[in-house]
CSV table of C-alpha atoms in Angstrom, one decimal:
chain,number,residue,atom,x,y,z
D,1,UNK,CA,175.1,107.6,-260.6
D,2,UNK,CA,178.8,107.5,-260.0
D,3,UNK,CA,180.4,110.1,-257.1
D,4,UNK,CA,181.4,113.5,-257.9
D,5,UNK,CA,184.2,113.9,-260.6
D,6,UNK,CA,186.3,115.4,-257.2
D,7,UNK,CA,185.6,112.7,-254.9
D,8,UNK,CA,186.3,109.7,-258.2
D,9,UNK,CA,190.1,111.9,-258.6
D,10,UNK,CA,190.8,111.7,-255.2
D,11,UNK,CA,189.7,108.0,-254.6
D,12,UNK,CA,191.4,107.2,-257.7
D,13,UNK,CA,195.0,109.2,-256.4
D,14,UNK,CA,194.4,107.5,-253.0
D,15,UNK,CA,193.8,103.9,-254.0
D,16,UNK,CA,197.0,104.3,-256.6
D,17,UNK,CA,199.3,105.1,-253.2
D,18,UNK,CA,197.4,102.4,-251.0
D,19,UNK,CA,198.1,99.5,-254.1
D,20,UNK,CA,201.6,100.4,-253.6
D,21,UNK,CA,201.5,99.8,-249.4
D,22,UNK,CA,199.9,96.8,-249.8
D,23,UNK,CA,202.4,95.2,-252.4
D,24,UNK,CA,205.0,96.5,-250.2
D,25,UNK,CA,203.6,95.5,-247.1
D,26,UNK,CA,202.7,92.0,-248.9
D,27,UNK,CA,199.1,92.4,-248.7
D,28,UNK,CA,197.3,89.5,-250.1
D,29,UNK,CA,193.7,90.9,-248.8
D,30,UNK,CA,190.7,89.7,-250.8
D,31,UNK,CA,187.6,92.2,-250.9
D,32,UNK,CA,184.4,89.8,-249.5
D,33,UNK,CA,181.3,89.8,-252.0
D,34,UNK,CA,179.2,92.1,-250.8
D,35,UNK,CA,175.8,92.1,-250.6
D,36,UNK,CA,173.9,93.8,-253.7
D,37,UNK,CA,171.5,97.1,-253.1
D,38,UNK,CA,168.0,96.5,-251.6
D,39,UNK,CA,166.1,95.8,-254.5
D,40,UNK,CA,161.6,96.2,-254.6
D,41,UNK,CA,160.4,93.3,-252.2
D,42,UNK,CA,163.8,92.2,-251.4
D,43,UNK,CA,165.8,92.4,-248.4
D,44,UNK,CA,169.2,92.1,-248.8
D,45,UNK,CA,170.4,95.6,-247.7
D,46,UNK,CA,168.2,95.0,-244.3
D,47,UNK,CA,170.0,91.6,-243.8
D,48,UNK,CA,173.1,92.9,-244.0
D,49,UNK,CA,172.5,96.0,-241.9
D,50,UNK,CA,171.1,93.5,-239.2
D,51,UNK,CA,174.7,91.2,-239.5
D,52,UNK,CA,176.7,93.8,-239.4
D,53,UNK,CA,174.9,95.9,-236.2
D,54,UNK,CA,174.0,99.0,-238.7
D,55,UNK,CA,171.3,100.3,-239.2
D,56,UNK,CA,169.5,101.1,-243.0
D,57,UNK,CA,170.4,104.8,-243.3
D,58,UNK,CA,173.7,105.0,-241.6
D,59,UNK,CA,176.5,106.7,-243.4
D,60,UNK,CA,179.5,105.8,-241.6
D,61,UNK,CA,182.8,105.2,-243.5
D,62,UNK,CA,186.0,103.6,-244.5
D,63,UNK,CA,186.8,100.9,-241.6
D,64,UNK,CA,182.8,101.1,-240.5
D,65,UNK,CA,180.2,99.3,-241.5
D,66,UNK,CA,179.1,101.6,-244.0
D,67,UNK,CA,180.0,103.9,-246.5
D,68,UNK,CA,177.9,106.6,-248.1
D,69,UNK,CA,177.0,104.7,-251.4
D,70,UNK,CA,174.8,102.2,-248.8
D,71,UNK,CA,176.7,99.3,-249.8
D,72,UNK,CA,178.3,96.5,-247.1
D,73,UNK,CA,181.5,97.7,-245.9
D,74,UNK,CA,183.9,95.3,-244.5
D,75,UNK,CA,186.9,96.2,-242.1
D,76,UNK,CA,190.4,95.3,-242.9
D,77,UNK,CA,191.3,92.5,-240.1
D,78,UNK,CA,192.8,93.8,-236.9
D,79,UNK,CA,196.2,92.4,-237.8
D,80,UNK,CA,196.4,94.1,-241.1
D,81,UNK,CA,199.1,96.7,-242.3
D,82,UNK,CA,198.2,100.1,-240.9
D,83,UNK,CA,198.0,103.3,-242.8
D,84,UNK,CA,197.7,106.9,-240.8
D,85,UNK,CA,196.5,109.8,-242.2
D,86,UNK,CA,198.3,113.5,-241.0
D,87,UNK,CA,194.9,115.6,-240.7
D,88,UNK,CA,194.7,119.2,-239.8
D,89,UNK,CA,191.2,119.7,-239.9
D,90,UNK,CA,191.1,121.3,-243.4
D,91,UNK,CA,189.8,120.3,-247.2
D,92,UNK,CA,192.8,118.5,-248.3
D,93,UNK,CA,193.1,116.5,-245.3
D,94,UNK,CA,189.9,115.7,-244.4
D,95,UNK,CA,189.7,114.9,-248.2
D,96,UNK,CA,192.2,112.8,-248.0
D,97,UNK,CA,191.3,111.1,-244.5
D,98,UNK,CA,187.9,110.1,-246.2
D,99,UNK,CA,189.0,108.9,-249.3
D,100,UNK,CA,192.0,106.7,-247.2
D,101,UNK,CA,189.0,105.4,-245.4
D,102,UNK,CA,186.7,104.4,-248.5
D,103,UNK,CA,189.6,102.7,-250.2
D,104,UNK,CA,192.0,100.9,-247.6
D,105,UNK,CA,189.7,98.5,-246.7
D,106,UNK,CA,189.2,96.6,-250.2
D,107,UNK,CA,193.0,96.4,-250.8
D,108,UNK,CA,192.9,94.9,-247.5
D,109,UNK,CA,194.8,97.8,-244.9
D,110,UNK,CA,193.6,99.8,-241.7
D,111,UNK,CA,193.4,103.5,-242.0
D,112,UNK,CA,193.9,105.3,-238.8
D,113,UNK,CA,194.6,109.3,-238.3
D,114,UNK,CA,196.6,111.5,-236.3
D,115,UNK,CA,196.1,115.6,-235.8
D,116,UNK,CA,198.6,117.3,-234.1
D,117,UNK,CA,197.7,120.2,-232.1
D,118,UNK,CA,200.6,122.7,-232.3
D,119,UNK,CA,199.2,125.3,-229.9
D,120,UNK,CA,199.3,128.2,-231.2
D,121,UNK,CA,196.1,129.5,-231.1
D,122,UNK,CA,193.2,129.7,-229.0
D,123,UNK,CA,190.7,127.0,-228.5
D,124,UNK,CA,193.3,124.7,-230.5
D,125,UNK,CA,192.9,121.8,-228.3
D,126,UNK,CA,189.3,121.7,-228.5
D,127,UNK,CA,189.5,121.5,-232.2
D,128,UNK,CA,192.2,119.1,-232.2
D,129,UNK,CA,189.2,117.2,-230.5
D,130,UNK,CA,186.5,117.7,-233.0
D,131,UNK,CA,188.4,116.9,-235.4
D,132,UNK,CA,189.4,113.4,-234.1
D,133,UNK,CA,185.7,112.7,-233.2
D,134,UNK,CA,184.7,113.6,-236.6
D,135,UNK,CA,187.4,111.0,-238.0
D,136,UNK,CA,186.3,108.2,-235.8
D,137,UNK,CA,182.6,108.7,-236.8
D,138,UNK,CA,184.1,108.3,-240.7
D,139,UNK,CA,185.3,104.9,-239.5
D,140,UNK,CA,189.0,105.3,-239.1
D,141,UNK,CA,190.8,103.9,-236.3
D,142,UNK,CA,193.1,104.5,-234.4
D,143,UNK,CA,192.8,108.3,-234.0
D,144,UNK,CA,195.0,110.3,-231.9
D,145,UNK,CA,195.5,113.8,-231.4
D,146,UNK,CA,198.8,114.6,-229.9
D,147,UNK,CA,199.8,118.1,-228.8
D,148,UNK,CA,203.1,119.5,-229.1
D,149,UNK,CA,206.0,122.3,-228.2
D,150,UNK,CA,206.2,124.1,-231.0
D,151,UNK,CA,210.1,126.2,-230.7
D,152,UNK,CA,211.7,129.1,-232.5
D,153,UNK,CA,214.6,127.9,-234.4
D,154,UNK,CA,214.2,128.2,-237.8
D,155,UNK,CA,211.1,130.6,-237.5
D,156,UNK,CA,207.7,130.0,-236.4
D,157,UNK,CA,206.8,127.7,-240.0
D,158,UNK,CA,210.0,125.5,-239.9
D,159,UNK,CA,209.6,125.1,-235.8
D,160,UNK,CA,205.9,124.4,-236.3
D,161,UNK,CA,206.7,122.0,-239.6
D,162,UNK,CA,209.6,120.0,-237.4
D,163,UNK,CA,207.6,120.0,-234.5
D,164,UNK,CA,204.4,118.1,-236.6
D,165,UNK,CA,206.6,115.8,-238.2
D,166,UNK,CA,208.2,114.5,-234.8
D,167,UNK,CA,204.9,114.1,-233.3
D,168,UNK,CA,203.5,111.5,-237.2
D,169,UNK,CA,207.1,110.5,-236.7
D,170,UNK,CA,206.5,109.3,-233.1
D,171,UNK,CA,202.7,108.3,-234.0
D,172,UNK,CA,204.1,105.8,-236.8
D,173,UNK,CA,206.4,104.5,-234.4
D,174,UNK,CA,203.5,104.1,-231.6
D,175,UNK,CA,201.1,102.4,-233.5
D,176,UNK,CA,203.3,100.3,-235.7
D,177,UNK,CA,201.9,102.0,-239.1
D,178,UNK,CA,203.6,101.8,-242.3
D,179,UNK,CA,203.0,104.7,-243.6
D,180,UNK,CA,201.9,108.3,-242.7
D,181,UNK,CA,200.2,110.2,-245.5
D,182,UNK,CA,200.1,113.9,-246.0
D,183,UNK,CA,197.5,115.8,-248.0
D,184,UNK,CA,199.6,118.3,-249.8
D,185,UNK,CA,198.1,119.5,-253.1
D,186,UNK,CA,199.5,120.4,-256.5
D,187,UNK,CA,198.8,124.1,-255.0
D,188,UNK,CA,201.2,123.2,-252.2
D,189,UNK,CA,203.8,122.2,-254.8
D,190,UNK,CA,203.9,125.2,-256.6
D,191,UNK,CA,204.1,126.9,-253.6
D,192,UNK,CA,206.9,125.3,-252.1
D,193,UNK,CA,209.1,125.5,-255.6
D,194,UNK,CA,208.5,129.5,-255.3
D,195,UNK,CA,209.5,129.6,-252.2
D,196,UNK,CA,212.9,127.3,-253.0
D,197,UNK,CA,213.5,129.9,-255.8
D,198,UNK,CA,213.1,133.1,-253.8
D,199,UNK,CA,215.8,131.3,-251.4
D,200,UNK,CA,218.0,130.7,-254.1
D,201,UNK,CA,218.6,126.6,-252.4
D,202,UNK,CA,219.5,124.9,-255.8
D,203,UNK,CA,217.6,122.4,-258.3
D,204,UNK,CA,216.9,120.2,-255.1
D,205,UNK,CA,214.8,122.8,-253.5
D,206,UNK,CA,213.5,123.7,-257.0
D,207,UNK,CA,212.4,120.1,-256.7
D,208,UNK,CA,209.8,120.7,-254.5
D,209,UNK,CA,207.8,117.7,-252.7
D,210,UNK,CA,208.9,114.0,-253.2
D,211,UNK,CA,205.2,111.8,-253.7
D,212,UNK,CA,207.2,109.3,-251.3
D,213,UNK,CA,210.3,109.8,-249.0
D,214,UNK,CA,210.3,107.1,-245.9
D,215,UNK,CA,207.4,106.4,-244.3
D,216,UNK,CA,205.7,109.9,-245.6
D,217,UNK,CA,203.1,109.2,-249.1
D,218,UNK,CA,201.7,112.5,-250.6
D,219,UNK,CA,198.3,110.8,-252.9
D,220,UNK,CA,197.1,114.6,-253.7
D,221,UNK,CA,200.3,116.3,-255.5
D,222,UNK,CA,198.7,116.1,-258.9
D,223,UNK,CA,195.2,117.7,-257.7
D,224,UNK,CA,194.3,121.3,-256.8
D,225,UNK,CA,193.0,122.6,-253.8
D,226,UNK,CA,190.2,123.3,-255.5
D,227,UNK,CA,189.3,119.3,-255.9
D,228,UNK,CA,189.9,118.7,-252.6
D,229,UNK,CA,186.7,121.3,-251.0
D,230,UNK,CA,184.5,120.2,-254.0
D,231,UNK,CA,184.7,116.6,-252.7
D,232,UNK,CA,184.4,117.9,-249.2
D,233,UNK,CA,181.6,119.6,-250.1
D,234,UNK,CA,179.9,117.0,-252.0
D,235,UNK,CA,179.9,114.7,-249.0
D,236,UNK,CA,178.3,117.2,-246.8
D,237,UNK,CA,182.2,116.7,-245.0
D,238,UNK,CA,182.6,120.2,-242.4
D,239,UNK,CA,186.3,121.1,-242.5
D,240,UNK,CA,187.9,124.0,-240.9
D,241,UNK,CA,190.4,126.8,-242.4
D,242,UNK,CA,193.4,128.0,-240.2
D,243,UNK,CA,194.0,131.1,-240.2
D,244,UNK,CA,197.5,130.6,-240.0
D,245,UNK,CA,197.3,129.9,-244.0
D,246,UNK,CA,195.5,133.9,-244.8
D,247,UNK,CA,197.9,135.6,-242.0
D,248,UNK,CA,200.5,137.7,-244.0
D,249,UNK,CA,203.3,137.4,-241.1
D,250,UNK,CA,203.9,133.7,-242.7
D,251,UNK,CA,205.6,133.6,-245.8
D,252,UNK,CA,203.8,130.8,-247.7
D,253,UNK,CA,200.6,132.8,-247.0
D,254,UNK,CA,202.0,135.7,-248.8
D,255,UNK,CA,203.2,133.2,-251.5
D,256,UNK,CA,199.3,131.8,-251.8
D,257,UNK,CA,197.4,134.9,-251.5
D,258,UNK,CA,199.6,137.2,-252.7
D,259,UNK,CA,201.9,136.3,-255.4
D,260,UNK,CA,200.4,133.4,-257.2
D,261,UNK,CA,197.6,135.4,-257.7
D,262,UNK,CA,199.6,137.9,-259.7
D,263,UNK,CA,201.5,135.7,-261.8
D,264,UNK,CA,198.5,133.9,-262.7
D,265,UNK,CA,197.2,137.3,-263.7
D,266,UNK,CA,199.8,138.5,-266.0
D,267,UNK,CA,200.6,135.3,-267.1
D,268,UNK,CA,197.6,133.9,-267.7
D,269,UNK,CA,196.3,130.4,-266.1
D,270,UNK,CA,198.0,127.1,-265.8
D,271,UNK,CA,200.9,128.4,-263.8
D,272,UNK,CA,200.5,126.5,-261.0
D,273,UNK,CA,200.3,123.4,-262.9
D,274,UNK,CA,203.4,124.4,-264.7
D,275,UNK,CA,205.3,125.4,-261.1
D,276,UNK,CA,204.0,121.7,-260.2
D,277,UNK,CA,205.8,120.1,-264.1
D,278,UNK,CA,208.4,121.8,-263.2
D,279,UNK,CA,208.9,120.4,-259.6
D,280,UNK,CA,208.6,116.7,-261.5
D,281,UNK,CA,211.7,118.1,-264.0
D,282,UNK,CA,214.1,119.2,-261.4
D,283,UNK,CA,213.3,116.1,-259.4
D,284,UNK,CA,214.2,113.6,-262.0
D,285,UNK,CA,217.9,115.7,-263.0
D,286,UNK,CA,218.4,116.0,-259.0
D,287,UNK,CA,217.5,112.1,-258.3
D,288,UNK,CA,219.7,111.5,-261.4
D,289,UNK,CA,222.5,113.4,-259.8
D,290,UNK,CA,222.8,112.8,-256.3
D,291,UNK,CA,222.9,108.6,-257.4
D,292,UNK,CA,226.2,110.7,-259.7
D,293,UNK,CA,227.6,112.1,-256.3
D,294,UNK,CA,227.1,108.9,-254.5
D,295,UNK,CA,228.9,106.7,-257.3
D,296,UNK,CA,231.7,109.4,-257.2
D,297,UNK,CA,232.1,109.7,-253.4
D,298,UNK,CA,233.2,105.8,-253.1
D,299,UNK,CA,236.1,106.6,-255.6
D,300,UNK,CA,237.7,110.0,-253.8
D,301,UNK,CA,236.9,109.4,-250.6
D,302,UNK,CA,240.2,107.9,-248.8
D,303,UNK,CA,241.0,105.0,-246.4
D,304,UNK,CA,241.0,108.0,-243.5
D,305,UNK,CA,237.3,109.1,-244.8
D,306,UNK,CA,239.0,112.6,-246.1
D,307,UNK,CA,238.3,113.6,-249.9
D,308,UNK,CA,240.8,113.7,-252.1
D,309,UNK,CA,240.5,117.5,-253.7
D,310,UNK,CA,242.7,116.5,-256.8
D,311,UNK,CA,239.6,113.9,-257.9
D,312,UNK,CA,237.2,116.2,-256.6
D,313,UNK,CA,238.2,119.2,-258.8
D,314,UNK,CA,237.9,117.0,-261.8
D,315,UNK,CA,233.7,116.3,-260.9
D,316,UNK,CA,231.1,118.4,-262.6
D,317,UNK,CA,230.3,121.1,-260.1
D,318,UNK,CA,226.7,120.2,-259.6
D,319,UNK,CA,228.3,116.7,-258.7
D,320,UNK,CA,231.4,118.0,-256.7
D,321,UNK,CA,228.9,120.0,-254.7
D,322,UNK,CA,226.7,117.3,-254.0
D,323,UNK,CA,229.7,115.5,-252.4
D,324,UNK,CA,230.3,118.0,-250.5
D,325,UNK,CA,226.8,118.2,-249.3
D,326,UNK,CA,226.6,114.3,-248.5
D,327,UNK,CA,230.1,114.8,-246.7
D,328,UNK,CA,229.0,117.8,-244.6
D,329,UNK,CA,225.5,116.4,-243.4
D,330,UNK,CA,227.4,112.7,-242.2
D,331,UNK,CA,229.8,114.9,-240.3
D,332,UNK,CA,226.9,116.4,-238.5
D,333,UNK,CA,225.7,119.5,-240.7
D,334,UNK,CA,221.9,119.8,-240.1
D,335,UNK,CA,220.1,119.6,-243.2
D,336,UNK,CA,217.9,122.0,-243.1
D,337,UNK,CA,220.6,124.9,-242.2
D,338,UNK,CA,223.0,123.6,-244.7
D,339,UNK,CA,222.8,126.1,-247.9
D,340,UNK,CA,224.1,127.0,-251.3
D,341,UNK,CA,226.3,129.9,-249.7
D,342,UNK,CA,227.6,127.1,-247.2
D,343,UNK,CA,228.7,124.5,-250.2
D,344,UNK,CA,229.8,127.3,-252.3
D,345,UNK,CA,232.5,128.1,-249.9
D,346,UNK,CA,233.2,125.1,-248.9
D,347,UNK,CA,234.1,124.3,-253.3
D,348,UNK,CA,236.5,127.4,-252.5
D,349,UNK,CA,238.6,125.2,-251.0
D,350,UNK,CA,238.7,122.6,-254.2
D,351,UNK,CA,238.8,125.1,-256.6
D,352,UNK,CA,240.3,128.5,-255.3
D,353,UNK,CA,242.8,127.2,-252.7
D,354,UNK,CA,245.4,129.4,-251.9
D,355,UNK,CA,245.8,128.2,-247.2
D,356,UNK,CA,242.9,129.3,-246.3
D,357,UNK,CA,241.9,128.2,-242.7
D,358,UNK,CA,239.0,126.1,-241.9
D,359,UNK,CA,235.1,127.2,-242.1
D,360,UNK,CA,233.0,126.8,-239.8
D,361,UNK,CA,229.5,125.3,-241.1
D,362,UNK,CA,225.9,124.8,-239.3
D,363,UNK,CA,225.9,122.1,-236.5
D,364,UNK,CA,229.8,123.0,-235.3
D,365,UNK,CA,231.1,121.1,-238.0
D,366,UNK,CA,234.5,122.1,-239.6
D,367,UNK,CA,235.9,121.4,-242.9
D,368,UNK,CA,239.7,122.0,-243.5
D,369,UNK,CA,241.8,121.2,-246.5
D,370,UNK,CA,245.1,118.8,-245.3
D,371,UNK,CA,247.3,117.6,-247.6
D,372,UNK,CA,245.4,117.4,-250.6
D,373,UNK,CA,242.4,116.2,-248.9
D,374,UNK,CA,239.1,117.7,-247.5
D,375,UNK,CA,238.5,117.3,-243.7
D,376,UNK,CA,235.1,117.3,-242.1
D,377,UNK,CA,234.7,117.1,-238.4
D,378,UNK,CA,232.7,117.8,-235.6
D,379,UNK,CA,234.6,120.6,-233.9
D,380,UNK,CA,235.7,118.9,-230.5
D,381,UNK,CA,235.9,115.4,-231.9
């Protein structure tokens, strides 16, 4: 009898992600025979419990000895590529931490974990704890939990969201991994693309997730949350639910609880799956138009490193703004406070030029039209 249909679809998105870090990591890890079931008046499951130290019965997981189906487990070797998992505590991650763990080992990589304790509730470090003892008994290795500052800028989701990414950022670093993966769901997308259109931030926002930017892999985009506490469940895994996610101050929450609800009421089922298709559409025209922009930069941009307006006007405005974009965030724009009202007025000055005086955009940059050309600077420079 094979695993739940839950647990097989999130092996199955999992081992698809790890395949890929192997052959990029050059991986060339052969899976050991292992030892078949105990079979009437044989012994072979015993034999191999007493090589490997385990005892018959033990469920342990992933880089253990054991794994619940009761056959052998064998442990990547120590010097193989690392893999670390970003786990909160809740279904998708600890879905995702256990599935990481099953599979990493026969493609020949080391899963290890990392929660990060943001400190913002009560008795957060104490869970940041259980939750790391509960991934080393699941046979991942190293686990860490690190706590961290969590600021204001931004609000409390984007401080908390920057904060957590320093601290896998820093982790990835520490321990040398190759890749960090998160256990965002196809909920999550449909979310986040919501949230990009109440803000009005453009086709790239509308874009939602990318399944792989740097050193970040999300396996779970195409799966609900749904799959991800029915495979929890069927492996008797405990997983805990912030309240964070059901508090109505924080905006996604409202966005989960409140309005996806409603539109799939009156709109009938299937639109978070559509919100998640369309996510895939917008990313493909966006990926197709920033390598536009890029191609286009190299031919306006001048021996100074101005723009020349002239060859600017004459782009496609979702190209010409992109441009602008890339030009604004190398000057020293943050990305994240850089917005469609910022390069909309900044096009002004391509398209309805009539003197006007520099602006003044995110990060103390400046952009000024001189002579035919577009300026960006960091004020002071």
């Amino acid at each position: 009898m094979g695993p739940h249909p839950a647990v097989a679809a999130i092996r199955l998105a999992v081992r698809r992600t790890l395949t890929d870090l192997a052959a990029e990591a050059g991986s060339t890890f052969t899976a050991p025979a292992r030892e078949p079931r105990e079979r009437t008046g044989g012994v072979p499951l015993a034999a191999a419990a007493a090589a490997t130290g385990a005892a018959v019965g033990t469920t342990l997981i992933g880089n253990a000895h054991r794994h619940p189906s009761g056959l052998p487990r064998t442990p990547a070797a120590p010097g193989s590529p690392l893999v670390l998992v970003a786990v909160s505590g809740g279904a998708d991650s600890m879905a995702l931490a256990i599935a990481a763990a099953f599979e990493a080992p026969k493609i020949g990589l080391r899963v290890g974990a990392v929660t990060v304790d943001h400190g913002l509730q009560t008795g957060s470090a104490d869970r940041a704890a259980q939750v790391a003892d509960r991934l080393r008994e699941l046979g991942l290795d190293p686990v860490e939990t690190v706590a961290v500052l969590v600021g204001r800028e931004g609000g409390p989701e984007a401080a908390a969201r920057d904060a957590r990414y320093a601290a896998l950022d820093a982790a990835a670093e520490r321990h040398g991994a190759v890749a960090v993966l998160l256990g965002h769901t196809r909920d999550d997308q449909a979310e986040t693309v919501l949230l990009g259109l109440a803000r009005g931030s453009g086709s790239r926002s509308l874009a939602g997730m990318p399944a792989q930017k740097g050193r970040y892999r999300r396996p779970l985009l195409e799966l609900d949350r749904a799959a991800t506490r029915q495979a929890c469940s069927a492996q008797a895994i405990p997983v805990w639910d912030d309240p964070h996610n059901c508090d109505p101050a924080y905006t996604r929450s409202r966005v989960r609880h409140e309005v996806l609800p409603v539109l799939e009421k009156h709109l009938g089922g299937g639109v978070v799956e559509a919100l998640a298709r369309t996510a895939r559409l917008f990313r493909d025209d966006a990926d197709a138009l920033d390598q536009w922009a890029a191609l286009a930069e190299r031919d306006i941009r001048t021996g100074e490193g101005a723009l020349d307006a002239v060859k600017l006007a004459e782009l496609p405005p979702a190209v010409r703004r992109r441009v602008l974009r890339r030009a604004a965030l190398r000057a020293g724009c943050p990305a994240g406070d850089l917005f469609a009202r910022h390069l909309e007025t900044i096009d002004l000055l391509v398209t309805g030029w009539r003197g006007q005086g520099p602006l003044h955009l995110p990060g103390g940059v400046e952009a000024t039209r001189r002579c035919g050309t577009l300026v960006f600077r960091r004020q002071g420079d």
